[in-house]
PDB file of C-alpha atoms in Angstrom:
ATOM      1  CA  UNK A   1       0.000   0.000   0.000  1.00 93.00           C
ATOM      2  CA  UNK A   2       1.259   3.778  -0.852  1.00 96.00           C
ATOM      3  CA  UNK A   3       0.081   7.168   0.033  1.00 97.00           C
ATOM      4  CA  UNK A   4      -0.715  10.117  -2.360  1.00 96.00           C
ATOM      5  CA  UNK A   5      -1.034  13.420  -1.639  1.00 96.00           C
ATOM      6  CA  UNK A   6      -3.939  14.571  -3.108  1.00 95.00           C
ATOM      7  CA  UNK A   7      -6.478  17.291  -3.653  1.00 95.00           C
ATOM      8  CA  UNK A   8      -4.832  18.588  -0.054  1.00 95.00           C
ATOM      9  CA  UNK A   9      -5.651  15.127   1.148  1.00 97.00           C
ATOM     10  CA  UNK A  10      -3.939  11.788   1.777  1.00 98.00           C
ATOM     11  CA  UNK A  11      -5.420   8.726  -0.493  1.00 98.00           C
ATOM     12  CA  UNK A  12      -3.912   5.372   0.079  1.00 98.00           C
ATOM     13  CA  UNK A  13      -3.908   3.519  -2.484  1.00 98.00           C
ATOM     14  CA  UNK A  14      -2.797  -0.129  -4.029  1.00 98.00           C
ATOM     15  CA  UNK A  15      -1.706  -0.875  -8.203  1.00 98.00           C
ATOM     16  CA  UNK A  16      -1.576  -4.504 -10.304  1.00 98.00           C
ATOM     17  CA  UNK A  17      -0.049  -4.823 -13.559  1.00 97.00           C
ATOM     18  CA  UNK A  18       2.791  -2.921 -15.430  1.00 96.00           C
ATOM     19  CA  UNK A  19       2.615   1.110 -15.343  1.00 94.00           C
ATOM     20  CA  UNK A  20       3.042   0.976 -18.864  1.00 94.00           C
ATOM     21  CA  UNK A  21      -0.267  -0.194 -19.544  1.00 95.00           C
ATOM     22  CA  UNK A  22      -3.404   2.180 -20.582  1.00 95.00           C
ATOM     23  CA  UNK A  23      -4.860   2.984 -16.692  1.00 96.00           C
ATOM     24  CA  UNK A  24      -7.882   1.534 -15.045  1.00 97.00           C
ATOM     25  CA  UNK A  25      -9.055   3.441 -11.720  1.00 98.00           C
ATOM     26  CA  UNK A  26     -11.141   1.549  -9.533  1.00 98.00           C
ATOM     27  CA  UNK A  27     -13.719   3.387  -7.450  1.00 98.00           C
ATOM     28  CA  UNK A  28     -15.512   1.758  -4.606  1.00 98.00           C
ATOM     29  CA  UNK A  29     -19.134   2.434  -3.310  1.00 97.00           C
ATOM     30  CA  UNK A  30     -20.995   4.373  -0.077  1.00 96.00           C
ATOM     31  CA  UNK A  31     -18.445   3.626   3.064  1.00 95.00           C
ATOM     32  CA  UNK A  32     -16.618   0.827   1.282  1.00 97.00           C
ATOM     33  CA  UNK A  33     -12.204   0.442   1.407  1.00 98.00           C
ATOM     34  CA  UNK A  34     -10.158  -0.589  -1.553  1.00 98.00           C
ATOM     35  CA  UNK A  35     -10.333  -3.847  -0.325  1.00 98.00           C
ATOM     36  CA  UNK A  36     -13.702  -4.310  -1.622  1.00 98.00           C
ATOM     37  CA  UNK A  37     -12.046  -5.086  -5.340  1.00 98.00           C
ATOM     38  CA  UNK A  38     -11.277  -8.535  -4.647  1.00 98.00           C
ATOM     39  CA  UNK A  39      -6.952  -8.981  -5.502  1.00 98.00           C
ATOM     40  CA  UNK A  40      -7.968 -11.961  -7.670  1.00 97.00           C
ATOM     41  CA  UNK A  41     -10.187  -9.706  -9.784  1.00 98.00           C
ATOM     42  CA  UNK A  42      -7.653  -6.624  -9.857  1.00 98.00           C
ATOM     43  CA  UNK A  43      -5.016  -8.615 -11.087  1.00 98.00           C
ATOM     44  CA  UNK A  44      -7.946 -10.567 -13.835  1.00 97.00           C
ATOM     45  CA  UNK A  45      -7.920  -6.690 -15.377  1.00 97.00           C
ATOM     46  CA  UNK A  46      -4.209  -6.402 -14.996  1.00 97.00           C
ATOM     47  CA  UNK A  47      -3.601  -9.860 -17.142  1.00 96.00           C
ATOM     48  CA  UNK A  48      -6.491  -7.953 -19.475  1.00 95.00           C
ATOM     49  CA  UNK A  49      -3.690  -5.189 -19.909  1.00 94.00           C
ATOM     50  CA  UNK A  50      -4.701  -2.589 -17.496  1.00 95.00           C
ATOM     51  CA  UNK A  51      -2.364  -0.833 -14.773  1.00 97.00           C
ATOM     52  CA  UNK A  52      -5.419  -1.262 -12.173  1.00 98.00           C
ATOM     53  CA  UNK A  53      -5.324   0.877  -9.508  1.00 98.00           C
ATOM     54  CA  UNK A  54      -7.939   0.658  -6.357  1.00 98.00           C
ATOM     55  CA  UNK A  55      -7.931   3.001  -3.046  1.00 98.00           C
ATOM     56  CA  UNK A  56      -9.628   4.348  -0.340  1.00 98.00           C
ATOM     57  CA  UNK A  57     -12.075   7.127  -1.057  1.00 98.00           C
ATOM     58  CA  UNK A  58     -11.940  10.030   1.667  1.00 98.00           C
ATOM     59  CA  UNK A  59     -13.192   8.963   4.779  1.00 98.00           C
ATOM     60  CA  UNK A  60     -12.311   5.451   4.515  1.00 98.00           C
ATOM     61  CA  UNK A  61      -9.511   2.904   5.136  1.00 98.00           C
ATOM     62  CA  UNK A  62      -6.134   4.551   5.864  1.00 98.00           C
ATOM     63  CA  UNK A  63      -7.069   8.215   3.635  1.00 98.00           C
ATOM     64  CA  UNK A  64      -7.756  11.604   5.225  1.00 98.00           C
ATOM     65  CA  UNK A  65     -10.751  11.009   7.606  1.00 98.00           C
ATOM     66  CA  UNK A  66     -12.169  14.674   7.653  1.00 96.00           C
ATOM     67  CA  UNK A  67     -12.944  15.310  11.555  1.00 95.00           C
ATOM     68  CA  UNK A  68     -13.489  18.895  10.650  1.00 94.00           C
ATOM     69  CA  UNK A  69     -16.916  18.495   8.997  1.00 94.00           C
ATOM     70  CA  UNK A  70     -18.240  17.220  12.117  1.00 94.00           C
ATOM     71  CA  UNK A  71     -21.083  14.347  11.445  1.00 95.00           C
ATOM     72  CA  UNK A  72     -24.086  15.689   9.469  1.00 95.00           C
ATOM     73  CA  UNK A  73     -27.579  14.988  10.095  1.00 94.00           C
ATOM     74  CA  UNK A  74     -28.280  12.298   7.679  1.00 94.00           C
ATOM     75  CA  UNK A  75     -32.361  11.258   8.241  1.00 94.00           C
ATOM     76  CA  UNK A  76     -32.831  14.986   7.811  1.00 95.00           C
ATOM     77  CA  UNK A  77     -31.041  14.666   4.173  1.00 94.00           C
ATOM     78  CA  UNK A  78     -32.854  12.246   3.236  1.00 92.00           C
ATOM     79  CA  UNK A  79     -35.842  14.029   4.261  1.00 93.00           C
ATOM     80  CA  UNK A  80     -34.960  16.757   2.598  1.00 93.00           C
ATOM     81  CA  UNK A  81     -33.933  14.574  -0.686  1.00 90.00           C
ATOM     82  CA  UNK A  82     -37.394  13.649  -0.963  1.00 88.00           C
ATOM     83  CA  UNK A  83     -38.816  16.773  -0.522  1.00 88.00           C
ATOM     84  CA  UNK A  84     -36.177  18.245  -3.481  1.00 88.00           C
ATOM     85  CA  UNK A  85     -34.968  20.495  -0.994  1.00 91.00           C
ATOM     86  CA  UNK A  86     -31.285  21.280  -1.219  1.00 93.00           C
ATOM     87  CA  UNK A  87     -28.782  19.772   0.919  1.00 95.00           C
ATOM     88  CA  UNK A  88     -25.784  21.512   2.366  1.00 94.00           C
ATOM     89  CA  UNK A  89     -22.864  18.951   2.472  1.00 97.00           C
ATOM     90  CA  UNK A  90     -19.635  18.612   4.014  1.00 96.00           C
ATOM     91  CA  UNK A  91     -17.973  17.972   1.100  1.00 97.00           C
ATOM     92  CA  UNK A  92     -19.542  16.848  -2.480  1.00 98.00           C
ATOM     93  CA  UNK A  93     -19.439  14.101  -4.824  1.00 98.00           C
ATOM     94  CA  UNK A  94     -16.982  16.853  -7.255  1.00 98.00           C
ATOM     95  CA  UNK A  95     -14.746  16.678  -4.662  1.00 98.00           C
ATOM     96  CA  UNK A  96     -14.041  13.236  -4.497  1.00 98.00           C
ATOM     97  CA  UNK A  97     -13.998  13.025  -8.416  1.00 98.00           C
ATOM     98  CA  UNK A  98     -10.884  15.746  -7.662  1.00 98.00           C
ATOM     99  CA  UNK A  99      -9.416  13.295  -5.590  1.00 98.00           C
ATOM    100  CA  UNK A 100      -9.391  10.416  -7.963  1.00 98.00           C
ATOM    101  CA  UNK A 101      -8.278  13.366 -10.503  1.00 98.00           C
ATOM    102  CA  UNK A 102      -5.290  14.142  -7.998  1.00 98.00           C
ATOM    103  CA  UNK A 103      -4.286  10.387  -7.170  1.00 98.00           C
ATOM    104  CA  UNK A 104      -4.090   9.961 -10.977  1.00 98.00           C
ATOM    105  CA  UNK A 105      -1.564  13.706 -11.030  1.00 97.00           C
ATOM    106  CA  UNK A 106       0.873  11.193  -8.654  1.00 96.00           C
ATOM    107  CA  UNK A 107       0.507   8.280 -10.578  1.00 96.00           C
ATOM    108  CA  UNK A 108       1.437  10.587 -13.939  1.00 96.00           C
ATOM    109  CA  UNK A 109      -1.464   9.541 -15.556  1.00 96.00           C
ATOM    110  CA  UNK A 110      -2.398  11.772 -17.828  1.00 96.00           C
ATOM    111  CA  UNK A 111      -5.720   9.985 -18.756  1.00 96.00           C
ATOM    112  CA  UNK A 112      -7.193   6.670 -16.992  1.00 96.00           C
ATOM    113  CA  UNK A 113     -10.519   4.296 -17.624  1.00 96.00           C
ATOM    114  CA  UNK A 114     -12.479   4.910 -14.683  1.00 97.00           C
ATOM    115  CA  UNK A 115     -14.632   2.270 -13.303  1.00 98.00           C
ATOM    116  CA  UNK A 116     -16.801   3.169 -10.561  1.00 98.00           C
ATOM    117  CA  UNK A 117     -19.166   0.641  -8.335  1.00 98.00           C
ATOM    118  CA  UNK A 118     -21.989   2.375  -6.555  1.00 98.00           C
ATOM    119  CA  UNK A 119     -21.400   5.496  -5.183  1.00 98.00           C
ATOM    120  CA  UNK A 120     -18.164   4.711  -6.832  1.00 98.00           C
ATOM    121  CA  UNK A 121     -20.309   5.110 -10.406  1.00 98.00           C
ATOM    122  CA  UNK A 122     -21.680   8.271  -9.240  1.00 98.00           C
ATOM    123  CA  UNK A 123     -18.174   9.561  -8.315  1.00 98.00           C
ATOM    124  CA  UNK A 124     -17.000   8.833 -12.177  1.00 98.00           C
ATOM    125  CA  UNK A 125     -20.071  10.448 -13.548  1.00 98.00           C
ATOM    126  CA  UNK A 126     -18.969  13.662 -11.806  1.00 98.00           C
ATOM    127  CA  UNK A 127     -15.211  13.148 -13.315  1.00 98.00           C
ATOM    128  CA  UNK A 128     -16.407  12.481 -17.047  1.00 98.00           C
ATOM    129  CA  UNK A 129     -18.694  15.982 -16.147  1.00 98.00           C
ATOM    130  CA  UNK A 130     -15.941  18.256 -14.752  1.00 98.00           C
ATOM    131  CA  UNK A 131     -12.779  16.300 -15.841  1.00 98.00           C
ATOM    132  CA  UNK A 132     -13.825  14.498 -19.249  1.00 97.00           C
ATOM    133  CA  UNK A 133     -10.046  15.165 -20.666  1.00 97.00           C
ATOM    134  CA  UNK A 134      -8.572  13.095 -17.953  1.00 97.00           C
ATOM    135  CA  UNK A 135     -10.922   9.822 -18.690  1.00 97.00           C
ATOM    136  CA  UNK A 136     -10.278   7.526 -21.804  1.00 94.00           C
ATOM    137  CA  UNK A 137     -13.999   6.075 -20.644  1.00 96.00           C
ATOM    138  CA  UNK A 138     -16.135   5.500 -18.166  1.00 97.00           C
ATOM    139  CA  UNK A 139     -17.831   2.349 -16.424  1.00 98.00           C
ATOM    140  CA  UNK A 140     -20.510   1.957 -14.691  1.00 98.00           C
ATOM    141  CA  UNK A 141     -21.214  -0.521 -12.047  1.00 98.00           C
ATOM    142  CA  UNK A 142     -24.632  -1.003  -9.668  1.00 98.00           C
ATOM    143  CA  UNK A 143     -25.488   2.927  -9.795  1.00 98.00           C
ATOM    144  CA  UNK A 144     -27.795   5.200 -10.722  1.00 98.00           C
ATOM    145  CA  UNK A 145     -28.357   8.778 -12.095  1.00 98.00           C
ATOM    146  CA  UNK A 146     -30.043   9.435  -9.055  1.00 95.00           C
ATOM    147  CA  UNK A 147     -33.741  10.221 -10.012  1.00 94.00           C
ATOM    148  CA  UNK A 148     -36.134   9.842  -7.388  1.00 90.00           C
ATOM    149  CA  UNK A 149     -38.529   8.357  -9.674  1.00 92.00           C
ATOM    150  CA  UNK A 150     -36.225   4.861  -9.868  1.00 96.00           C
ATOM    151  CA  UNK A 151     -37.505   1.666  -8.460  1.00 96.00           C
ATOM    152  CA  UNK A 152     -36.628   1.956  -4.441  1.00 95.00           C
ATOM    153  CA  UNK A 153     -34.685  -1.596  -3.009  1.00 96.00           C
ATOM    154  CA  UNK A 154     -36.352  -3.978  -1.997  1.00 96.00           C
ATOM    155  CA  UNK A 155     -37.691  -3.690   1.853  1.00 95.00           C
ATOM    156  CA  UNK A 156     -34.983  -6.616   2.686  1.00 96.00           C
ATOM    157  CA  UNK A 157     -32.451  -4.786   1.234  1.00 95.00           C
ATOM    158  CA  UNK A 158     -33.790  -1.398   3.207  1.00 92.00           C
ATOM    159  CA  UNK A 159     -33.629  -3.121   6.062  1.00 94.00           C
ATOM    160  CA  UNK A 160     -30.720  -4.328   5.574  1.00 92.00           C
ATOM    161  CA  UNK A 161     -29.028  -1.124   4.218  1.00 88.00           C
ATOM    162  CA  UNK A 162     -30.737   0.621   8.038  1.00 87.00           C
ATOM    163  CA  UNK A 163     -29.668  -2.263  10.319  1.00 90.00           C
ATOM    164  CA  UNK A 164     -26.758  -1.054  13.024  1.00 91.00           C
ATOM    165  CA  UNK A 165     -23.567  -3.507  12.424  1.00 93.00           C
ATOM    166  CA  UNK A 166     -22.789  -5.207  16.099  1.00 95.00           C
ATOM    167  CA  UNK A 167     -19.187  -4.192  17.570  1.00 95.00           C
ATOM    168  CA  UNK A 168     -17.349  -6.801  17.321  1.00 97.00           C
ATOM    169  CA  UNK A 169     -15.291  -8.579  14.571  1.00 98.00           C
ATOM    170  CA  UNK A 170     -17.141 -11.783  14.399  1.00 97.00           C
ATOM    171  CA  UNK A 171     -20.420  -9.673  14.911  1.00 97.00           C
ATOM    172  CA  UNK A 172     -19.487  -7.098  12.257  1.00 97.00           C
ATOM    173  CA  UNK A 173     -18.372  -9.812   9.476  1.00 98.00           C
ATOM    174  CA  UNK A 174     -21.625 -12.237  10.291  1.00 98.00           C
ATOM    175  CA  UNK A 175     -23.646  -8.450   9.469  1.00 97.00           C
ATOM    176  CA  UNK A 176     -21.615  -7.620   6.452  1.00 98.00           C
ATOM    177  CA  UNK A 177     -22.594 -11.026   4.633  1.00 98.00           C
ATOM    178  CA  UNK A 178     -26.444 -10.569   5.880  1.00 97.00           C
ATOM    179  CA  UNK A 179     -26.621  -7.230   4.296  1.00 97.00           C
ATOM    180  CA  UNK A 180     -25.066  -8.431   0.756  1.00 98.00           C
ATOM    181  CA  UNK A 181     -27.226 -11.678   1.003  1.00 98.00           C
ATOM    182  CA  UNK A 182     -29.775  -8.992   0.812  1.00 97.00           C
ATOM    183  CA  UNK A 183     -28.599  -7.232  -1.706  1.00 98.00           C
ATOM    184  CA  UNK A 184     -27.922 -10.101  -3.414  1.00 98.00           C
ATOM    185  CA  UNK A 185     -31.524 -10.348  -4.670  1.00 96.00           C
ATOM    186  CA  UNK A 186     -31.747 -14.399  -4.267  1.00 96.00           C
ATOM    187  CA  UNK A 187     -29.023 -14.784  -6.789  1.00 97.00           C
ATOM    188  CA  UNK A 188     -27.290 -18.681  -6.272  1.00 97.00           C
ATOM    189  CA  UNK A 189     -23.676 -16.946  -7.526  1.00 98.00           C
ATOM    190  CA  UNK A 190     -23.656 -14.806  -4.211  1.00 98.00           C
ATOM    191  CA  UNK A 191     -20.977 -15.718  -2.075  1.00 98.00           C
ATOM    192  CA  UNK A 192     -20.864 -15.393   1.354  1.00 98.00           C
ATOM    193  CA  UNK A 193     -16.591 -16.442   1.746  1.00 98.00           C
ATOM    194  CA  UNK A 194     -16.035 -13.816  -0.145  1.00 97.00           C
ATOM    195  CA  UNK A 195     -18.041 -10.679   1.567  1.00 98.00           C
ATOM    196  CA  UNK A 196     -17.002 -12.438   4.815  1.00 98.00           C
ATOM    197  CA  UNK A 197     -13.092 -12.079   3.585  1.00 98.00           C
ATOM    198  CA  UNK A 198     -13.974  -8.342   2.462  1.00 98.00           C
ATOM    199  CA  UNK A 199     -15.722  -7.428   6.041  1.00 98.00           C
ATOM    200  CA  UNK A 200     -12.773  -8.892   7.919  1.00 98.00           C
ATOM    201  CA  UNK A 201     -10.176  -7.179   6.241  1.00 98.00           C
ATOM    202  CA  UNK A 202     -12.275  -3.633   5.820  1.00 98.00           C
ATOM    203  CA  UNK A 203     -12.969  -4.341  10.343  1.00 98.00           C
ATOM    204  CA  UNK A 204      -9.236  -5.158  10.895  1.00 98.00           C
ATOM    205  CA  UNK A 205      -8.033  -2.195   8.184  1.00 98.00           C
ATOM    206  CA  UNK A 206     -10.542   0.308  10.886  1.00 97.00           C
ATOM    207  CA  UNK A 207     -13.701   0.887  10.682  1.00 96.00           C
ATOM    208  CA  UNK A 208     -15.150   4.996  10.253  1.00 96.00           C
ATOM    209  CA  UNK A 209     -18.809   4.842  10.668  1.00 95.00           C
ATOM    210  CA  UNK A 210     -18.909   9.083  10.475  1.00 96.00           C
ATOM    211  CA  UNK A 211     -17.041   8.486   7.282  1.00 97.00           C
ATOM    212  CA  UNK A 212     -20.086   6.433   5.887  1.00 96.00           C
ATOM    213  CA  UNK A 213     -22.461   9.226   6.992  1.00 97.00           C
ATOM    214  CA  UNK A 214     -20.577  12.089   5.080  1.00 98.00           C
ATOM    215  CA  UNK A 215     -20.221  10.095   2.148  1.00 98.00           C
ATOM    216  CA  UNK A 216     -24.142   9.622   2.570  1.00 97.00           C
ATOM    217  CA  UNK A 217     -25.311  13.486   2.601  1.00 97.00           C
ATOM    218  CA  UNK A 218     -22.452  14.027  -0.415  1.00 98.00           C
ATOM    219  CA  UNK A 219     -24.731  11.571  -2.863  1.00 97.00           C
ATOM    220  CA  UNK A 220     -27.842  12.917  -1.489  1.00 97.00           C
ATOM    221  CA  UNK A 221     -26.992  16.497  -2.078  1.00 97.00           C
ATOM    222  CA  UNK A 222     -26.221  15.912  -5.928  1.00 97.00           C
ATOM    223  CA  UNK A 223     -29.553  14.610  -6.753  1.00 94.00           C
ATOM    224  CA  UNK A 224     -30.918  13.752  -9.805  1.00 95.00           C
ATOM    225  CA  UNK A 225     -27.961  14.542 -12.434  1.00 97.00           C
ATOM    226  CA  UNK A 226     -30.103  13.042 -15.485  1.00 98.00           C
ATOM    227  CA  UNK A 227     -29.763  16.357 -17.033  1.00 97.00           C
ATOM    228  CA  UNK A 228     -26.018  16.623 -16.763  1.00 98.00           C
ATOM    229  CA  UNK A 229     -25.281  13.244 -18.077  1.00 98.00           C
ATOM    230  CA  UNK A 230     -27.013  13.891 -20.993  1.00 98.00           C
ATOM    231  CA  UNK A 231     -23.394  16.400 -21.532  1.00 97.00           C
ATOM    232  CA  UNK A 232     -21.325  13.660 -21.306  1.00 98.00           C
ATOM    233  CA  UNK A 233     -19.179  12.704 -24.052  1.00 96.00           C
ATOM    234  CA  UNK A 234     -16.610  10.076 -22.719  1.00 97.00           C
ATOM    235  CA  UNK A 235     -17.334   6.484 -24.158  1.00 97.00           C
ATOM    236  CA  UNK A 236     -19.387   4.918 -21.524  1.00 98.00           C
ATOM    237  CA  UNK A 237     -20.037   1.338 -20.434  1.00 98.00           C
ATOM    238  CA  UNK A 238     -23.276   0.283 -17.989  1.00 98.00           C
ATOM    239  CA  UNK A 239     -23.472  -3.086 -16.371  1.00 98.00           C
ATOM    240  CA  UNK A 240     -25.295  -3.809 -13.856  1.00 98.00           C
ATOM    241  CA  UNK A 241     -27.217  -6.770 -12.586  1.00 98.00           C
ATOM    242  CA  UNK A 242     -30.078  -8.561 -13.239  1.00 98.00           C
ATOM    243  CA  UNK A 243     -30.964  -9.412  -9.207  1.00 98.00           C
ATOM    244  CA  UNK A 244     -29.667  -6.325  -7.675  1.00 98.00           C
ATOM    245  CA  UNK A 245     -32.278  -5.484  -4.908  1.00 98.00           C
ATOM    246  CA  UNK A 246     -30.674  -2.241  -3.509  1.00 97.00           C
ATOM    247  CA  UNK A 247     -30.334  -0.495  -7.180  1.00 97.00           C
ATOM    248  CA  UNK A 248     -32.860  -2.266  -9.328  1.00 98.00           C
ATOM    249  CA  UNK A 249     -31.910  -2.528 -13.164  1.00 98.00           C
ATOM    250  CA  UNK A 250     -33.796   0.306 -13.714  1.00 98.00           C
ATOM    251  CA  UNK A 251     -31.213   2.133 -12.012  1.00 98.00           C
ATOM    252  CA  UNK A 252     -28.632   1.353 -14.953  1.00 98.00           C
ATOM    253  CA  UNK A 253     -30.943   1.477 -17.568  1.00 98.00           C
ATOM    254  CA  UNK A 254     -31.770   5.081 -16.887  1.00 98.00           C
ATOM    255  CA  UNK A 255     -27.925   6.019 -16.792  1.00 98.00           C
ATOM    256  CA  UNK A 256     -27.476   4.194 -20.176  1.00 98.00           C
ATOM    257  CA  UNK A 257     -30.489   5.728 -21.459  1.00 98.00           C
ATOM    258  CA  UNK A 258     -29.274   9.609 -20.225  1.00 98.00           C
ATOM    259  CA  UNK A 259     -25.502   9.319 -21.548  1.00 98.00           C
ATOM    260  CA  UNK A 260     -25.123  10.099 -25.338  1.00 97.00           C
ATOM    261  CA  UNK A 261     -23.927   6.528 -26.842  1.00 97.00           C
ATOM    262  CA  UNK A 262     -23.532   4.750 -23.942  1.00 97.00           C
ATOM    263  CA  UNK A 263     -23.640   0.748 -24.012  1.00 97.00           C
ATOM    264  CA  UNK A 264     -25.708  -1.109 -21.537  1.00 98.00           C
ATOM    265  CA  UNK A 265     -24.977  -4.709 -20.562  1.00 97.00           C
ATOM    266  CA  UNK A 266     -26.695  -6.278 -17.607  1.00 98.00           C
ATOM    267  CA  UNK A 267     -25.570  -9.737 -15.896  1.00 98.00           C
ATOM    268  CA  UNK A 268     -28.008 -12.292 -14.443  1.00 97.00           C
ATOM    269  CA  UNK A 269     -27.903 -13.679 -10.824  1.00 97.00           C
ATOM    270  CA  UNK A 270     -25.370 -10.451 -10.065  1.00 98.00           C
ATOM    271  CA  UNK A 271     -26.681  -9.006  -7.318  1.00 98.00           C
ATOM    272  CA  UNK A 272     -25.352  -5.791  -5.767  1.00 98.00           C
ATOM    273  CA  UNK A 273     -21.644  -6.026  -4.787  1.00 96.00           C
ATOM    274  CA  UNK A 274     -18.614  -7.402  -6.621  1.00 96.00           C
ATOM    275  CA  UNK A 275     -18.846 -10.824  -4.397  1.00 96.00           C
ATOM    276  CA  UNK A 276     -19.494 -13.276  -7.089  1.00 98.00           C
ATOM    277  CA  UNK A 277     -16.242 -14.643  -8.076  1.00 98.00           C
ATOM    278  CA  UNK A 278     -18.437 -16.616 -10.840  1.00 98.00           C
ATOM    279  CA  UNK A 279     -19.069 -13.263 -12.646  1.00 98.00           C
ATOM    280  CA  UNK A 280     -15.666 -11.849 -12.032  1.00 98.00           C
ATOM    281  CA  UNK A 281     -14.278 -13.149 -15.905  1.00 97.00           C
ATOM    282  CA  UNK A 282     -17.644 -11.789 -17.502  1.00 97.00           C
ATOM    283  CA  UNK A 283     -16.997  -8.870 -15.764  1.00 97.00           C
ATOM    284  CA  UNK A 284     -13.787  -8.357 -16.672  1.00 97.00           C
ATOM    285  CA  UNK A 285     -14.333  -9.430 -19.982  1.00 96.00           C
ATOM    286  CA  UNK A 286     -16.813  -6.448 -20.476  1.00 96.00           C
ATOM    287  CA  UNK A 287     -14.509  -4.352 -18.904  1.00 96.00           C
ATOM    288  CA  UNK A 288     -11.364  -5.118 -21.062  1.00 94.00           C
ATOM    289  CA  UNK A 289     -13.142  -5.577 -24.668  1.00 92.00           C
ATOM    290  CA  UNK A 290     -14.810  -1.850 -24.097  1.00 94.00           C
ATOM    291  CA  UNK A 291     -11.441  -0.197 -22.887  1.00 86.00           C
ATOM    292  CA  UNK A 292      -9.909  -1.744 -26.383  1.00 80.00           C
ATOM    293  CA  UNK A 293     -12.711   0.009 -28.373  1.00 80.00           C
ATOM    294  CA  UNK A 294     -11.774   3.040 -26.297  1.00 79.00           C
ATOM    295  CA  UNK A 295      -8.276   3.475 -25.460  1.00 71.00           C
ATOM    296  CA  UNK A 296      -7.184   5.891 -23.342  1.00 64.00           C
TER     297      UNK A 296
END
């Protein structure tokens, strides 16, 4: 693991494959660590001819944890998201597309793929809006454009998504593969070894619960950017999944059908999350035949 300076922050960060090769940036969803790209799948898109790189969003793992923004009130943002009020955040989702924009000034990469899962997807959408020269393409993964009219997850996966993780390891692991069992949408590929391995590593890495909240009222104040993706003009890539139960495939239909030329591909029994080791060569397969149609 290194450390970046970055957009007057600290991003720790991890790389697979030869710097040489065209870049890949890996961004991971709402409160997740890098360690939520599996190695085994990194290094899949490294053999595929990427230099991969995956890190810790703000707030998470071992990068800047921003004390100074105190903890926001997040039930009243989401009150206030469904009312179309606007939100005041600590920080916004254009700020974290900086950072990624600022890990990539260290790296010397000049432009980079950027795949985004989640609120990782939401992230990229704000790069390929502010920072479209730095971004060979753009992918996609379990997100949304964030229109209130989408299909809502399904009430296991709410209350899933609202249930308080218990405090210790075992407790917080046996939680973690609950909630993406959830999310998993009854797909048979989910596997539970897998989120389990992700969880312990994330709980013995620390965990930042106020990090998790920020991140929270930062999506919820961008809202519905519908509108704005219809500006984009960087080569874009949607999968998503068939059985995902927190972002229905709705959710990645409407981004596909927003972006100007973007491709849509959707997986069945892929749930939400990347723990579905079955998947991971579709996946990457996807992943590496678009980047060779659109080379950074």
């Amino acid at each position: 693991m290194s450390i970046a300076a970055a957009n007057s922050i600290e991003i720790a960060y991890e790389t697979f494959g030869r710097q040489q090769d065209p870049g890949l940036v890996l961004i991971m969803g709402l409160g997740e660590q890098m360690v939520a790209w599996p190695v085994k799948f990194c290094r899949r898109l490294a053999d595929g001819g990427f230099f991969v790189i995956r890190f810790d969003n703000r707030d998470t793992g071992f990068s800047t944890k921003l004390e100074a923004c105190g903890v926001p009130d997040l039930m009243g943002a989401w009150e206030a998201y469904f009312r179309g009020e606007p939100i005041t955040p600590p920080y916004t989702l254009h700020d974290m597309a900086a950072d990624v924009v600022g890990l990539m000034d260290t790296l010397h990469l000049e432009r980079a793929s950027v795949c985004g899962f989640s609120l990782g997807g939401m992230i990229a959408q704000n790069m390929a809006l502010a920072f479209a020269h730095r971004m060979g393409s753009m992918i996609c993964m379990g997100t949304s454009t964030g229109e209130r009219g989408l299909p809502s997850p399904s009430p296991e996966a709410q209350d899933a998504m609202l249930a308080p993780p218990p405090p210790s390891r075992d407790g917080f692991v046996g939680h973690s593969v609950s909630v993406y069992r959830a999310f998993a949408g009854g797909s048979t590929l989910y596997d539970a070894g897998s989120r389990a391995e992700i969880a312990a590593l994330s709980f013995d890495r620390g965990l930042y619960p106020q990090g998790f909240v920020r991140q929270s009222v930062a999506m919820l104040a961008d809202g519905d950017r519908t509108e704005r993706l219809k500006k984009v003009r960087v080569p874009t890539l949607v999968l998503h999944g068939e059985a995902d139960s927190l972002a229905p495939v709705a959710h990645g239909h409407a981004i596909a059908e927003a972006v100007p030329g973007a491709r849509f591909e959707t997986l069945a029994h892929w749930g939400h999350g990347i723990d579905y080791p079955a998947l991971w060569p579709s996946l990457a397969e996807h992943i590496v035949r678009f980047q060779k149609a659109h080379p950074a």
